[in-house]
Amino acid sequence: MVLLADELKVSRSLRRNARRGALRITLDTAFTEVMIGCATAPRPGQDGTWITPDMVESYAELHRRGVAHSAEAWRGDTLVGGLYGLSLGAAFFGESMFARETDASKLAFVALVEQLHRWSIRLVDCQVYTSHLASFGAREWPRSEFLAALRAALEEPTRLGPWRFDEPTSG
């Protein structure tokens, strides 16, 4: 499941929710907390999580090295949603997301993808099909098409270090 950043679709209701500014969206300010949020989020039809303490430790090291990143949604000082993934070249590989409030992870995702687009990071690998991701414009690609796009994306330089939004975002 792949999303091209310049093909992001956002529903009117989610845009309206973002404009309200009830949630503050940040990048790379609570990486480990986002991973733990993802690990502890209830997932219908799943027993447990694939996000083990060793994975959290390993990804935290990748975050320190500037390759793993998170987008966070906050209500006041409380983390209410977010997502994390890896960035290599002009590709972002989404790993997991969670929400403790309606639309929290969606708002973080939209803000992140819009920032990726500004940075010319076009390819967003969403990995697994969900109707939620399809509603944003993500689609399944033939393997050959994905590998060609991935090869091209990996030829671009990787944006290392802590990420921050180029422009203030309210939602």
CSV table of C-alpha atoms in Angstrom, one decimal:
chain,number,residue,atom,x,y,z
A,1,MET,CA,0.0,0.0,0.0
A,2,VAL,CA,1.6,3.2,-1.2
A,3,LEU,CA,0.7,6.9,-1.0
A,4,LEU,CA,2.3,9.5,-3.1
A,5,ALA,CA,2.6,12.6,-1.0
A,6,ASP,CA,1.3,14.9,-3.7
A,7,GLU,CA,-1.8,12.7,-4.1
A,8,LEU,CA,-2.9,13.0,-0.5
A,9,LYS,CA,-6.7,13.2,-0.2
A,10,VAL,CA,-8.2,14.8,3.0
A,11,SER,CA,-11.9,14.8,3.6
A,12,ARG,CA,-13.7,18.0,4.3
A,13,SER,CA,-14.6,16.9,7.8
A,14,LEU,CA,-11.0,16.2,8.7
A,15,ARG,CA,-9.8,19.5,7.2
A,16,ARG,CA,-12.5,21.2,9.3
A,17,ASN,CA,-11.3,19.4,12.4
A,18,ALA,CA,-7.7,20.5,11.6
A,19,ARG,CA,-8.7,24.1,11.2
A,20,ARG,CA,-10.3,24.1,14.6
A,21,GLY,CA,-6.9,23.6,16.0
A,22,ALA,CA,-8.0,21.6,19.0
A,23,LEU,CA,-4.9,19.4,18.7
A,24,ARG,CA,-1.3,20.5,18.3
A,25,ILE,CA,0.8,18.4,15.9
A,26,THR,CA,4.6,18.1,16.4
A,27,LEU,CA,7.4,16.1,14.8
A,28,ASP,CA,10.1,14.1,16.7
A,29,THR,CA,9.3,15.4,20.2
A,30,ALA,CA,8.0,12.1,21.7
A,31,PHE,CA,9.4,9.3,19.6
A,32,THR,CA,9.6,6.6,22.3
A,33,GLU,CA,6.2,7.5,23.7
A,34,VAL,CA,4.6,7.2,20.3
A,35,MET,CA,6.1,3.7,19.9
A,36,ILE,CA,4.8,2.7,23.3
A,37,GLY,CA,1.4,4.2,22.4
A,38,CYS,CA,1.4,2.0,19.2
A,39,ALA,CA,2.5,-1.0,21.2
A,40,THR,CA,-0.2,-0.7,23.8
A,41,ALA,CA,-3.1,0.3,21.4
A,42,PRO,CA,-5.9,-2.2,21.4
A,43,ARG,CA,-6.1,-3.8,17.9
A,44,PRO,CA,-9.2,-5.8,17.2
A,45,GLY,CA,-8.5,-9.3,16.0
A,46,GLN,CA,-4.9,-9.2,17.2
A,47,ASP,CA,-3.5,-10.8,20.2
A,48,GLY,CA,-0.5,-8.7,21.5
A,49,THR,CA,1.9,-6.6,19.6
A,50,TRP,CA,4.9,-7.0,17.3
A,51,ILE,CA,6.5,-3.9,18.9
A,52,THR,CA,8.7,-5.6,21.5
A,53,PRO,CA,10.9,-3.7,24.0
A,54,ASP,CA,13.9,-4.7,21.9
A,55,MET,CA,12.3,-3.1,18.9
A,56,VAL,CA,11.5,0.1,20.9
A,57,GLU,CA,15.2,0.2,21.9
A,58,SER,CA,16.5,-0.4,18.4
A,59,TYR,CA,14.1,2.2,16.8
A,60,ALA,CA,15.0,4.7,19.5
A,61,GLU,CA,18.7,4.3,18.4
A,62,LEU,CA,17.6,4.9,14.7
A,63,HIS,CA,15.7,8.0,16.0
A,64,ARG,CA,18.9,9.2,17.7
A,65,ARG,CA,20.7,8.7,14.4
A,66,GLY,CA,18.1,10.7,12.5
A,67,VAL,CA,16.5,8.0,10.4
A,68,ALA,CA,13.4,7.1,12.5
A,69,HIS,CA,10.8,9.8,13.0
A,70,SER,CA,7.5,10.4,14.7
A,71,ALA,CA,4.5,12.7,14.3
A,72,GLU,CA,2.6,13.4,17.5
A,73,ALA,CA,-0.9,14.8,18.3
A,74,TRP,CA,-1.3,16.6,21.6
A,75,ARG,CA,-4.3,17.9,23.5
A,76,GLY,CA,-2.5,20.3,25.9
A,77,ASP,CA,0.4,18.4,27.3
A,78,THR,CA,-1.2,15.0,26.7
A,79,LEU,CA,-0.1,12.8,23.8
A,80,VAL,CA,-3.4,11.6,22.2
A,81,GLY,CA,-2.1,10.0,19.0
A,82,GLY,CA,0.7,9.7,16.6
A,83,LEU,CA,2.7,7.5,14.2
A,84,TYR,CA,6.3,6.6,13.5
A,85,GLY,CA,8.4,5.3,10.7
A,86,LEU,CA,11.7,5.3,8.9
A,87,SER,CA,12.9,7.8,6.3
A,88,LEU,CA,15.5,6.8,3.7
A,89,GLY,CA,16.2,8.9,0.6
A,90,ALA,CA,12.9,10.3,-0.7
A,91,ALA,CA,10.8,7.6,0.9
A,92,PHE,CA,9.0,7.3,4.3
A,93,PHE,CA,8.1,3.9,5.6
A,94,GLY,CA,5.2,4.1,8.0
A,95,GLU,CA,5.5,1.5,10.8
A,96,SER,CA,2.5,2.0,13.1
A,97,MET,CA,0.0,4.6,14.4
A,98,PHE,CA,-2.3,5.0,17.4
A,99,ALA,CA,-5.1,7.3,18.6
A,100,ARG,CA,-6.6,7.9,22.0
A,101,GLU,CA,-8.9,10.5,20.5
A,102,THR,CA,-10.9,10.6,17.3
A,103,ASP,CA,-8.9,11.7,14.4
A,104,ALA,CA,-5.7,12.2,16.4
A,105,SER,CA,-3.5,9.9,14.3
A,106,LYS,CA,-5.2,11.0,11.1
A,107,LEU,CA,-4.4,14.7,11.8
A,108,ALA,CA,-0.8,13.7,12.6
A,109,PHE,CA,-0.6,11.7,9.4
A,110,VAL,CA,-1.9,14.4,7.2
A,111,ALA,CA,0.4,17.0,8.7
A,112,LEU,CA,3.4,14.7,8.2
A,113,VAL,CA,2.5,13.8,4.6
A,114,GLU,CA,2.1,17.5,3.8
A,115,GLN,CA,5.5,18.2,5.3
A,116,LEU,CA,7.0,15.3,3.4
A,117,HIS,CA,5.6,16.7,0.2
A,118,ARG,CA,7.3,20.1,0.9
A,119,TRP,CA,10.6,18.3,1.4
A,120,SER,CA,10.1,16.4,-1.8
A,121,ILE,CA,9.8,13.1,0.0
A,122,ARG,CA,7.2,11.7,-2.3
A,123,LEU,CA,6.9,8.0,-1.6
A,124,VAL,CA,5.0,6.9,1.6
A,125,ASP,CA,5.1,3.1,2.1
A,126,CYS,CA,2.0,2.4,4.2
A,127,GLN,CA,2.8,-1.4,4.0
A,128,VAL,CA,-0.6,-2.9,4.8
A,129,TYR,CA,-4.0,-2.2,3.1
A,130,THR,CA,-6.6,-0.5,5.3
A,131,SER,CA,-9.7,1.4,4.2
A,132,HIS,CA,-8.5,4.2,6.4
A,133,LEU,CA,-5.2,4.6,4.4
A,134,ALA,CA,-7.1,4.1,1.1
A,135,SER,CA,-9.4,7.0,2.0
A,136,PHE,CA,-6.2,9.2,2.0
A,137,GLY,CA,-5.4,8.1,-1.6
A,138,ALA,CA,-3.0,5.2,-0.7
A,139,ARG,CA,-3.3,2.3,-3.1
A,140,GLU,CA,-1.8,-1.1,-3.8
A,141,TRP,CA,0.9,-1.1,-6.4
A,142,PRO,CA,2.3,-4.0,-8.5
A,143,ARG,CA,5.6,-5.1,-7.0
A,144,SER,CA,7.6,-4.1,-10.1
A,145,GLU,CA,6.2,-0.5,-10.0
A,146,PHE,CA,6.9,-0.2,-6.3
A,147,LEU,CA,10.5,-1.5,-6.6
A,148,ALA,CA,11.2,0.9,-9.5
A,149,ALA,CA,9.8,3.9,-7.4
A,150,LEU,CA,11.7,2.7,-4.4
A,151,ARG,CA,15.0,2.5,-6.3
A,152,ALA,CA,14.6,6.0,-7.5
A,153,ALA,CA,13.6,7.3,-4.1
A,154,LEU,CA,16.7,5.7,-2.5
A,155,GLU,CA,19.0,7.5,-4.9
A,156,GLU,CA,18.0,10.8,-3.2
A,157,PRO,CA,19.7,12.0,-0.1
A,158,THR,CA,18.2,11.1,3.3
A,159,ARG,CA,16.9,14.0,5.4
A,160,LEU,CA,18.7,13.1,8.7
A,161,GLY,CA,18.4,14.6,12.1
A,162,PRO,CA,15.4,15.8,14.1
A,163,TRP,CA,12.4,16.9,12.0
A,164,ARG,CA,10.4,20.1,12.5
A,165,PHE,CA,7.6,21.6,10.4
A,166,ASP,CA,8.7,24.2,7.9
A,167,GLU,CA,5.4,26.1,8.6
A,168,PRO,CA,3.4,26.2,11.8
A,169,THR,CA,0.6,23.7,11.7
A,170,SER,CA,-2.5,23.8,13.9
A,171,GLY,CA,-3.9,20.4,13.2
